[in-house]
Amino acid sequence: MFSSSSVLVLVALLAQFGAAKPVAEKRWDDVEVKHAWVQLPKGWEYHSAPSPDYMLELRIGLKQDKLDDLIQALYEVSDPIHAKYGQHLSKEQVDALVAPHPDTTAAVNEWLEHHDIDPASCHSRSSAGEWLTLHVPVSKAEEMLDTTYGVYYHPKSDEYVVRTTSYSLPRELHSHINVITPTTYFSTMRSMKATSFVQAPQPKTEVNAASFAENISPLAVPSSCGSTVTPACIAALYNTTGFVPKSTATNKLGIAGYLEEFASDSDLQTFFKRFLTTAEGTTITHVQVNGGENNQNDPGVEANLDVQYGLGVSFPTPLIYYSTGGSPPFTPDSNTPSNTNEPYLNWLDFILNQTTVPQTFSTSYGDDEQTVPLDYATSVCNLFAQLGARGSSIMFSSGDDGVGGGNCETNDGTNRVLFQPNFPASCPFVTTVGGTTKVNPEVAVDFSSGGFSRYFAQPTYQATAVNKFVASLGTKFSGLFNASGRAYPDVAALAEGFQVVVGGGVESVAGTSCSSPTFAGVVALLNDARITAGKAPLGFLNPIFYANATAGFNDIVSGSNPGCGQAGFTAVAGWDAVTGLGTPNFGLLEKLIV
């Protein structure tokens, strides 16, 4: 017979074994909210519950083990007085810095296995291993993320998406996982904002491009360029006349396109015939990303604008147009796996996995910063840091809403009226381009978005210039903006009256979408000059612009950017939150930074 003491010991042992599994389960059941919206993002409405079997392409961003080292390296190679200036990192060097720590990989793998998912089944991982992707049904995603997905409708774009208003992770994983998508980021391919718009019909002006170019001298800009902008106007205004690129075998300009926009090859030839005869016959390279299309029968104003003026300024620098696609329109009864439909991630995932990348990029899209979850915005911004560390200069248009569009109410439940910054314009690792209008002199255009991030802190490279501007405001707009946030735009360029060929005819187009490819074209010329001189391309531009090159910009000292029921910021001497440092003078910049 067993003694009473033996029975007690046996019971205790059995209890321990029985408790082992619940303890392990508790490890993953102890969850904490990763991100949640206080209210449904504006413009969206709940439609229905998705089928539990609807397949999601779940993308998990793991914590990058040496991200701080990457950002430090980015600043070192971008600082003109640092010993490592211009020593950009290779793809392999970047991958080594952003790879997750083995403990992170192990923890996430154990979590996946807990949910009966074989980590080896992840159908694609980034080359560094910091992003992994798996296909799971909605029911499984809801179980993993302690959430409920819904089908949401966006009436303005007539688009449906599967999203959730909050998601959670085990507490243990908060230090290992940066973001999971698709979850709470509601922007889609068609609800993003393209920063261009067709202007009201202007008086027809026939321009003989060849004679115009021959009879114009640098910086002698006809008054007609104030309302009718052509490549010859830009060459004169920004002092690129006479510069001929020589390193076209190496130097490239990339345009990132979204919103199912396609650049028309025939429209490009018509544009050259009318406005840049020396470029006739020149073609661009089309690269289709994530199911992107190239429908030559349906050209987009945005895509044509970007290509025609990016190449119109930098000719004959080769141009690559990246058409980034999204998933097909969602239908509530579809079981077809969909991608995240979150374009920056799709494009960045593609471009960062390329061995070689263009030295200059321009992108003309964005969202209100407050509509982008902080975890998502931070992850995307850090991907731009990777691209900059590899030696690419990245331009983004600042937006067309002044200090904020619509009613400017916050989405945190308080409905306060605040100036509304844009993203990715507010990311500190891109160069953001505001807008001007007119010539002799240029003035700030009233829709040029500018302001201060509420997500990202002010980077040191702009502190002196920005703090001087903030101090000049005194108490004006007190409480309406975050004075310690990353300030933008960094620079500016013309933004109205661009003559763009669309469908064989000429449209007059406005928006900071005009400004970004124009400025990027000038940067491509600067990169050509540096490469020809045997130097590294410029890479991340902001540190050298703010420190060494302010004299290379045309300072814009009049105009403002109203919005949110306020007069907005005013362009003043030095940096301002309407036109940044000003518009480029290529000749001076070439002397200063080449």
XYZ file of C-alpha atoms in Angstrom:
594
model
C 0.000 0.000 0.000
C 1.040 3.591 -0.595
C 1.585 5.787 2.401
C -0.396 9.009 2.608
C 2.800 10.969 2.102
C 3.590 9.007 -1.086
C 0.149 9.710 -2.446
C 0.580 13.405 -1.815
C 3.925 13.410 -3.645
C 2.410 11.526 -6.584
C -0.493 13.926 -6.779
C 1.898 16.865 -6.740
C 3.970 15.371 -9.548
C 0.905 14.678 -11.643
C -0.297 18.209 -11.050
C 3.016 19.562 -12.291
C 2.838 17.530 -15.480
C -0.764 18.502 -15.984
C 0.066 22.155 -15.542
C 2.939 22.143 -18.027
C 0.762 22.576 -21.078
C -1.496 25.302 -19.593
C 1.614 27.266 -18.560
C 2.948 27.049 -22.115
C -0.467 28.038 -23.437
C -0.589 31.033 -21.128
C 2.635 32.317 -22.676
C 0.784 32.927 -25.940
C -2.588 33.804 -24.435
C -1.179 36.764 -22.481
C -1.911 39.349 -25.169
C -1.659 43.114 -25.404
C -3.033 45.482 -28.053
C -0.486 46.295 -30.766
C -2.563 48.956 -32.525
C -6.190 50.071 -32.338
C -8.249 52.869 -33.828
C -10.489 54.825 -31.478
C -12.927 55.275 -34.344
C -13.276 53.857 -37.823
C -10.973 55.768 -40.214
C -12.867 58.525 -41.992
C -14.237 57.699 -45.403
C -14.795 54.032 -44.551
C -17.887 52.153 -43.460
C -18.457 48.620 -42.247
C -19.999 46.387 -44.903
C -20.096 42.797 -43.674
C -18.177 39.938 -42.119
C -15.776 38.173 -44.489
C -16.000 34.462 -45.033
C -13.929 32.645 -42.377
C -12.223 30.859 -45.279
C -11.211 34.036 -47.086
C -7.445 33.878 -47.512
C -5.235 36.717 -46.311
C -1.641 37.257 -47.260
C -0.312 38.060 -43.811
C 2.999 39.933 -43.740
C 4.965 39.993 -40.493
C 7.701 42.557 -39.954
C 10.251 41.316 -37.428
C 12.341 43.617 -35.261
C 15.600 44.422 -37.018
C 18.467 43.552 -34.712
C 20.876 46.348 -35.681
C 18.518 49.018 -36.998
C 20.235 51.718 -34.937
C 23.513 50.780 -36.591
C 21.875 51.040 -40.012
C 20.552 54.538 -39.310
C 23.924 55.579 -37.924
C 25.558 54.248 -41.089
C 23.020 56.153 -43.201
C 23.957 59.431 -41.512
C 27.683 58.704 -41.748
C 27.640 58.050 -45.493
C 25.373 61.096 -46.007
C 27.356 63.573 -43.894
C 29.776 65.551 -46.105
C 32.249 66.071 -43.258
C 32.295 62.436 -42.122
C 35.185 60.185 -43.126
C 32.690 57.660 -44.535
C 30.816 60.162 -46.719
C 29.788 58.524 -49.971
C 30.794 55.020 -48.839
C 27.316 53.609 -49.376
C 26.428 50.153 -48.186
C 25.926 47.124 -50.400
C 22.739 45.093 -50.343
C 24.539 42.435 -48.318
C 25.777 44.977 -45.757
C 22.276 46.388 -45.318
C 20.816 42.904 -44.997
C 23.292 42.090 -42.226
C 22.151 45.127 -40.224
C 18.406 44.607 -40.594
C 18.322 40.844 -40.089
C 16.362 39.811 -36.970
C 18.165 38.487 -33.908
C 18.047 34.658 -33.653
C 15.972 35.015 -30.474
C 13.381 36.998 -32.447
C 13.192 34.390 -35.169
C 12.918 31.599 -32.596
C 10.146 33.309 -30.631
C 8.078 34.061 -33.723
C 8.559 30.524 -35.037
C 7.356 29.069 -31.726
C 4.298 31.323 -31.850
C 3.521 30.186 -35.388
C 3.915 26.543 -34.380
C 1.559 27.155 -31.440
C -1.013 28.137 -34.056
C -0.252 24.980 -36.091
C 1.651 26.908 -38.753
C 4.914 25.448 -39.980
C 7.408 28.354 -40.175
C 8.900 26.690 -43.240
C 5.571 27.218 -45.007
C 6.105 30.980 -45.196
C 6.142 31.313 -48.954
C 8.484 34.267 -49.093
C 10.947 35.941 -46.814
C 12.948 39.081 -47.513
C 16.598 38.441 -48.234
C 17.517 39.607 -44.721
C 14.751 37.536 -43.120
C 13.098 40.498 -41.384
C 9.833 40.119 -43.316
C 7.936 36.883 -43.651
C 4.717 36.212 -45.507
C 2.150 33.458 -45.128
C -1.309 32.690 -46.451
C -3.904 32.047 -43.753
C -7.705 32.134 -43.681
C -9.383 35.011 -41.888
C -10.416 32.664 -39.097
C -6.781 31.767 -38.409
C -5.644 35.414 -38.571
C -8.378 36.339 -36.071
C -7.184 33.605 -33.729
C -3.531 34.661 -34.028
C -4.194 38.371 -33.590
C -7.074 38.200 -31.084
C -9.235 40.279 -33.377
C -12.211 40.281 -35.720
C -11.844 41.242 -39.373
C -14.527 42.958 -41.395
C -15.215 43.900 -44.982
C -15.076 47.698 -45.181
C -16.305 49.900 -48.008
C -14.829 53.176 -49.257
C -17.626 54.937 -51.179
C -15.370 57.557 -52.769
C -13.226 54.935 -54.502
C -15.934 52.234 -54.597
C -13.455 49.791 -53.090
C -13.783 47.040 -50.508
C -10.993 45.825 -48.236
C -10.660 43.280 -45.451
C -9.285 45.020 -42.378
C -9.639 45.198 -38.609
C -9.823 48.178 -36.285
C -7.415 46.649 -33.744
C -5.088 43.721 -33.281
C -3.126 42.206 -30.415
C -0.032 40.092 -29.929
C 1.335 38.099 -27.010
C 3.243 40.464 -24.724
C 6.412 38.494 -25.361
C 6.231 39.266 -29.082
C 5.870 43.050 -28.777
C 9.652 43.282 -28.555
C 10.080 40.979 -31.552
C 7.425 42.092 -34.061
C 7.236 45.619 -35.476
C 4.059 45.345 -37.528
C 1.650 42.881 -39.120
C -0.350 43.659 -42.238
C -3.071 43.767 -43.413
C -4.558 44.852 -40.127
C -5.395 48.471 -39.268
C -3.977 50.420 -42.239
C -7.063 51.254 -44.289
C -5.521 53.055 -47.243
C -5.790 51.239 -50.556
C -4.528 51.612 -54.080
C -7.372 53.905 -55.055
C -7.936 55.771 -51.803
C -4.354 57.003 -51.685
C -3.875 60.579 -52.783
C -2.089 61.286 -56.019
C -0.624 64.751 -55.620
C -1.599 66.101 -59.026
C -4.728 67.439 -60.662
C -5.729 68.673 -64.104
C -6.221 72.421 -64.139
C -9.068 74.268 -65.793
C -8.515 74.709 -69.545
C -5.868 77.344 -70.224
C -5.559 79.510 -73.352
C -3.882 77.378 -75.995
C -0.232 78.274 -76.399
C 1.735 76.781 -79.251
C 5.381 76.412 -78.354
C 8.142 75.800 -80.835
C 10.375 73.856 -78.478
C 13.457 73.955 -80.662
C 13.470 77.719 -81.238
C 12.493 78.379 -77.611
C 15.445 76.350 -76.322
C 17.886 77.973 -78.741
C 16.889 81.532 -77.830
C 16.856 81.211 -74.074
C 19.808 81.797 -71.795
C 20.285 80.356 -68.297
C 18.104 82.083 -65.699
C 16.499 84.330 -68.342
C 12.992 82.998 -67.930
C 10.115 84.212 -70.138
C 7.072 85.346 -68.186
C 4.996 82.769 -70.079
C 6.706 80.073 -67.996
C 4.748 81.355 -65.023
C 1.593 79.761 -66.428
C 2.742 77.387 -69.185
C 5.586 75.146 -68.026
C 7.710 73.107 -70.453
C 11.113 71.401 -70.140
C 12.744 74.514 -71.624
C 11.189 76.645 -68.868
C 12.587 74.341 -66.206
C 16.040 74.257 -67.807
C 16.140 78.049 -67.772
C 14.629 78.519 -64.331
C 16.758 75.916 -62.586
C 19.937 76.580 -64.544
C 20.459 73.187 -66.227
C 20.811 74.596 -69.748
C 23.975 73.371 -71.400
C 24.664 70.455 -69.041
C 24.928 67.168 -70.932
C 24.887 63.941 -68.874
C 27.855 61.679 -69.573
C 27.377 58.749 -67.188
C 24.163 57.362 -68.630
C 25.534 53.823 -68.612
C 25.543 53.953 -64.805
C 23.197 56.684 -63.641
C 19.447 55.942 -63.543
C 16.234 57.721 -62.498
C 13.369 55.647 -61.058
C 9.688 56.627 -60.835
C 7.479 54.654 -58.441
C 3.897 54.536 -59.721
C 0.719 53.272 -58.063
C -3.053 53.629 -58.431
C -3.104 51.480 -61.580
C -1.340 54.304 -63.419
C 0.528 53.558 -66.630
C 2.960 55.705 -68.585
C 2.191 55.897 -72.304
C 5.104 55.391 -74.697
C 3.271 57.084 -77.574
C 2.387 60.100 -75.411
C 6.042 60.362 -74.420
C 7.057 60.571 -78.088
C 4.399 63.217 -78.732
C 5.704 65.140 -75.716
C 9.253 65.013 -77.089
C 8.120 66.086 -80.535
C 6.351 69.123 -79.119
C 8.565 70.122 -76.220
C 11.984 68.397 -76.368
C 12.901 67.530 -79.941
C 16.419 66.380 -79.056
C 14.922 63.457 -77.143
C 12.707 62.076 -79.915
C 12.958 58.302 -80.121
C 14.106 57.928 -76.487
C 12.218 55.222 -74.594
C 11.800 54.287 -70.958
C 11.998 50.927 -69.182
C 8.763 49.547 -67.720
C 9.021 47.301 -64.649
C 5.848 45.725 -63.293
C 5.784 45.005 -59.550
C 3.306 42.880 -57.608
C 0.920 42.438 -60.505
C 1.347 45.982 -61.793
C 0.060 46.579 -65.292
C 1.225 48.435 -68.366
C -1.935 49.248 -70.271
C -0.773 51.437 -73.114
C -4.382 52.139 -74.112
C -5.238 53.784 -70.802
C -2.530 56.300 -69.860
C -2.628 58.041 -66.511
C -2.127 61.765 -65.992
C 0.073 61.118 -62.953
C 2.255 58.523 -64.671
C 2.659 60.587 -67.843
C 3.503 63.682 -65.813
C 6.169 61.844 -63.804
C 7.801 60.270 -66.819
C 7.617 63.233 -69.173
C 9.113 65.719 -66.728
C 11.481 63.354 -64.940
C 13.045 62.550 -68.302
C 12.385 66.006 -69.716
C 14.702 67.477 -67.067
C 17.335 64.713 -66.895
C 17.538 63.607 -70.556
C 19.334 61.467 -71.664
C 19.504 59.800 -68.226
C 17.755 56.391 -68.483
C 14.391 56.290 -66.699
C 12.681 53.256 -65.150
C 8.953 53.395 -64.424
C 7.807 50.938 -61.738
C 4.121 50.076 -62.030
C 3.139 48.665 -58.639
C -0.142 46.797 -58.560
C -2.591 45.820 -55.870
C -5.021 43.004 -55.467
C -8.085 42.698 -57.707
C -11.237 44.370 -56.361
C -12.473 42.416 -53.349
C -15.706 40.514 -53.677
C -17.282 39.365 -50.408
C -17.675 35.751 -51.536
C -14.170 35.380 -53.000
C -11.757 32.808 -51.581
C -8.871 33.964 -53.737
C -5.786 34.907 -51.676
C -5.196 38.633 -51.740
C -2.030 40.583 -51.123
C -1.818 43.313 -48.510
C -2.805 45.987 -51.036
C -0.387 48.286 -49.218
C 1.763 49.702 -51.987
C 4.813 51.136 -50.243
C 5.604 47.751 -48.713
C 5.107 45.964 -52.020
C 7.373 48.332 -53.932
C 10.025 48.583 -51.224
C 10.119 44.808 -50.817
C 10.805 44.510 -54.537
C 13.356 47.296 -54.888
C 15.373 46.384 -51.806
C 15.769 42.844 -53.096
C 17.467 44.131 -56.265
C 21.258 43.940 -56.394
C 21.539 47.344 -58.067
C 19.058 50.210 -57.764
C 18.669 53.629 -59.423
C 20.551 56.497 -57.814
C 17.464 58.755 -57.826
C 13.761 58.078 -57.184
C 10.581 60.143 -57.259
C 7.176 59.251 -55.835
C 4.068 61.428 -55.961
C 1.582 59.835 -53.594
C 0.721 60.041 -49.916
C -1.770 59.823 -47.062
C -2.677 61.947 -44.066
C -0.151 60.876 -41.453
C -2.810 60.249 -38.802
C -4.540 57.691 -41.050
C -1.408 55.527 -41.162
C -0.829 53.378 -38.040
C 2.400 54.394 -36.307
C 3.824 50.868 -36.416
C 3.215 50.697 -40.162
C 4.567 54.201 -40.863
C 7.704 53.528 -38.820
C 8.374 50.255 -40.623
C 7.970 51.852 -44.053
C 10.098 54.865 -43.103
C 12.891 52.548 -41.955
C 12.764 50.796 -45.326
C 13.432 54.156 -46.989
C 16.464 54.427 -44.677
C 17.723 51.134 -46.109
C 17.370 52.457 -49.636
C 19.171 55.684 -48.730
C 22.019 53.779 -47.093
C 22.556 52.012 -50.407
C 23.108 55.342 -52.149
C 19.703 56.316 -53.519
C 18.175 59.798 -53.294
C 14.434 59.542 -52.609
C 12.046 62.386 -53.440
C 8.401 62.560 -52.307
C 5.869 65.234 -53.164
C 4.718 67.117 -50.062
C 0.999 67.021 -50.921
C -1.656 69.453 -52.129
C -3.556 70.304 -48.934
C -1.599 73.214 -47.471
C -1.392 72.654 -43.718
C -4.245 70.149 -43.935
C -7.209 69.118 -46.048
C -10.855 68.700 -45.126
C -11.961 69.586 -41.600
C -8.555 68.621 -40.114
C -10.166 66.860 -37.165
C -8.066 64.331 -35.302
C -9.063 60.669 -35.360
C -8.251 59.960 -31.703
C -11.819 60.483 -30.534
C -11.305 64.105 -29.465
C -12.062 65.596 -32.898
C -9.625 68.436 -32.269
C -8.765 70.610 -35.266
C -5.000 70.403 -35.857
C -2.718 70.901 -38.850
C -2.477 67.530 -40.592
C 0.944 66.371 -41.833
C 1.304 63.888 -44.701
C 3.127 60.563 -44.876
C 5.597 59.507 -46.332
C 6.396 63.225 -46.731
C 6.965 63.325 -42.957
C 9.500 60.476 -42.959
C 12.933 61.908 -42.025
C 14.737 59.645 -44.507
C 13.197 61.083 -47.694
C 13.562 64.470 -49.365
C 10.150 66.106 -49.524
C 9.361 68.549 -52.325
C 6.894 71.412 -51.951
C 5.462 73.610 -54.707
C 5.893 77.060 -56.232
C 4.219 79.035 -58.996
C 5.025 81.971 -61.268
C 8.502 83.149 -62.269
C 10.554 86.312 -61.816
C 10.184 85.616 -58.905
C 8.733 82.278 -57.923
C 6.279 82.323 -55.034
C 4.885 79.557 -52.878
C 1.815 77.949 -54.401
C -1.112 78.009 -52.003
C -1.707 74.252 -51.999
C 1.902 73.295 -51.154
C 1.648 70.971 -48.149
C 4.061 71.582 -45.329
C 4.250 71.227 -41.609
C 5.517 69.093 -38.767
C 5.189 65.377 -38.110
C 3.465 64.083 -35.020
C 5.071 60.659 -35.519
C 8.747 61.439 -36.189
C 11.042 63.668 -34.141
C 12.973 66.536 -35.683
C 16.231 65.173 -37.150
C 19.411 67.000 -36.179
C 20.290 67.800 -39.798
C 17.479 70.371 -39.987
C 17.382 71.644 -36.412
C 19.150 74.986 -36.957
C 17.126 75.985 -40.012
C 13.775 74.813 -38.664
C 14.122 76.180 -35.154
C 14.831 79.629 -36.577
C 11.561 79.448 -38.503
C 9.611 78.189 -35.480
C 11.032 80.944 -33.321
C 9.896 83.532 -35.855
C 6.294 82.341 -35.455
C 6.112 83.253 -31.802
C 2.710 82.142 -30.514
C 1.118 82.048 -33.960
C -0.658 78.704 -34.531
C 0.281 77.655 -30.992
C -0.995 74.164 -30.296
C -1.912 73.470 -33.927
C 1.362 71.766 -34.858
C 4.169 69.785 -33.254
C 7.122 72.187 -33.226
C 9.544 69.398 -32.272
C 8.502 67.105 -35.128
C 10.245 66.341 -38.413
C 9.571 69.425 -40.537
C 8.839 69.422 -44.253
C 9.113 70.176 -47.143
C 12.884 70.170 -47.538
C 12.929 71.819 -50.974
C 10.514 72.936 -53.690
C 9.956 73.261 -57.431
C 7.272 74.566 -59.798
C 3.838 73.014 -59.319
C 1.434 74.641 -61.791
C 0.846 74.846 -65.516
C 2.819 71.749 -66.548
C 2.082 70.838 -70.160
C 1.510 67.082 -70.140
C 0.554 64.938 -73.114
C -2.262 62.528 -72.223
C -4.006 60.465 -74.863
C -2.358 62.488 -77.621
C -3.592 65.862 -76.324
C -2.007 68.390 -73.993
C -3.375 68.874 -70.475
C -2.324 71.582 -68.044
C -1.465 69.818 -64.774
C -0.787 71.136 -61.288
C 0.204 69.691 -57.935
C 3.356 68.843 -56.042
C 3.384 65.773 -58.280
C 4.862 68.224 -60.782
C 7.450 69.361 -58.264
C 8.815 65.966 -57.206
C 9.847 64.528 -60.617
C 11.152 67.954 -61.630
C 13.396 68.169 -58.587
C 14.373 64.511 -58.991
C 15.433 65.279 -62.571
C 17.794 67.967 -61.280
C 19.182 65.537 -58.680
C 19.737 62.955 -61.416
C 21.886 65.543 -63.223
C 23.859 66.190 -60.031
C 24.401 62.460 -59.603
C 25.592 62.257 -63.204
C 28.111 65.035 -62.559
C 29.419 63.271 -59.447
C 29.690 59.881 -61.132
C 31.442 61.448 -64.124
C 33.909 63.043 -61.690
C 34.651 59.627 -60.200
C 32.652 60.248 -57.024
C 29.840 58.385 -55.317
C 26.232 59.410 -56.004
C 24.655 61.752 -53.474
C 22.441 59.205 -51.747
C 20.365 60.607 -48.868
C 20.259 64.321 -49.674
C 19.014 66.119 -46.586
C 22.206 66.273 -44.495
C 24.259 67.874 -47.272
C 21.426 70.143 -48.397
C 20.891 71.637 -44.944
C 24.592 71.819 -44.045
C 26.488 72.674 -47.221
C 24.143 73.633 -50.023
C 21.650 76.218 -48.823
C 23.347 78.751 -51.107
C 22.453 76.511 -54.056
C 18.722 77.204 -53.719
C 16.523 80.049 -54.884
C 15.003 81.246 -51.611
C 11.240 81.690 -51.868
C 10.067 84.527 -49.653
C 6.379 85.022 -50.404
C 3.198 82.961 -50.516
C 1.498 80.725 -47.973
C -0.243 77.360 -47.617
C -3.688 77.841 -46.020
C -5.761 74.966 -44.694
C -7.724 73.772 -41.664
C -9.508 77.121 -41.621
C -6.212 78.906 -40.998
C -3.982 81.156 -43.115
C -1.223 78.573 -43.007
C 2.521 79.102 -42.866
C 4.190 81.875 -44.862
C 7.279 81.552 -47.045
C 10.098 83.614 -45.541
C 13.854 84.052 -45.938
C 15.611 80.792 -45.129
C 13.791 77.503 -44.542
C 10.018 77.619 -44.213
C 7.197 75.091 -43.947
C 5.863 75.943 -47.409
C 8.876 75.718 -49.748
C 11.650 74.358 -47.531
C 15.092 75.615 -48.518
C 13.732 76.786 -51.870
C 14.036 75.720 -55.508
C 17.248 74.378 -57.090
C 19.927 76.291 -58.962
C 21.734 73.419 -60.649
C 24.810 75.444 -61.585
C 25.395 76.527 -58.001
C 24.573 73.118 -56.537
C 27.001 71.488 -58.941
C 29.793 73.727 -57.621
C 28.813 73.186 -53.996
C 28.326 69.419 -53.853
C 30.031 67.939 -56.906
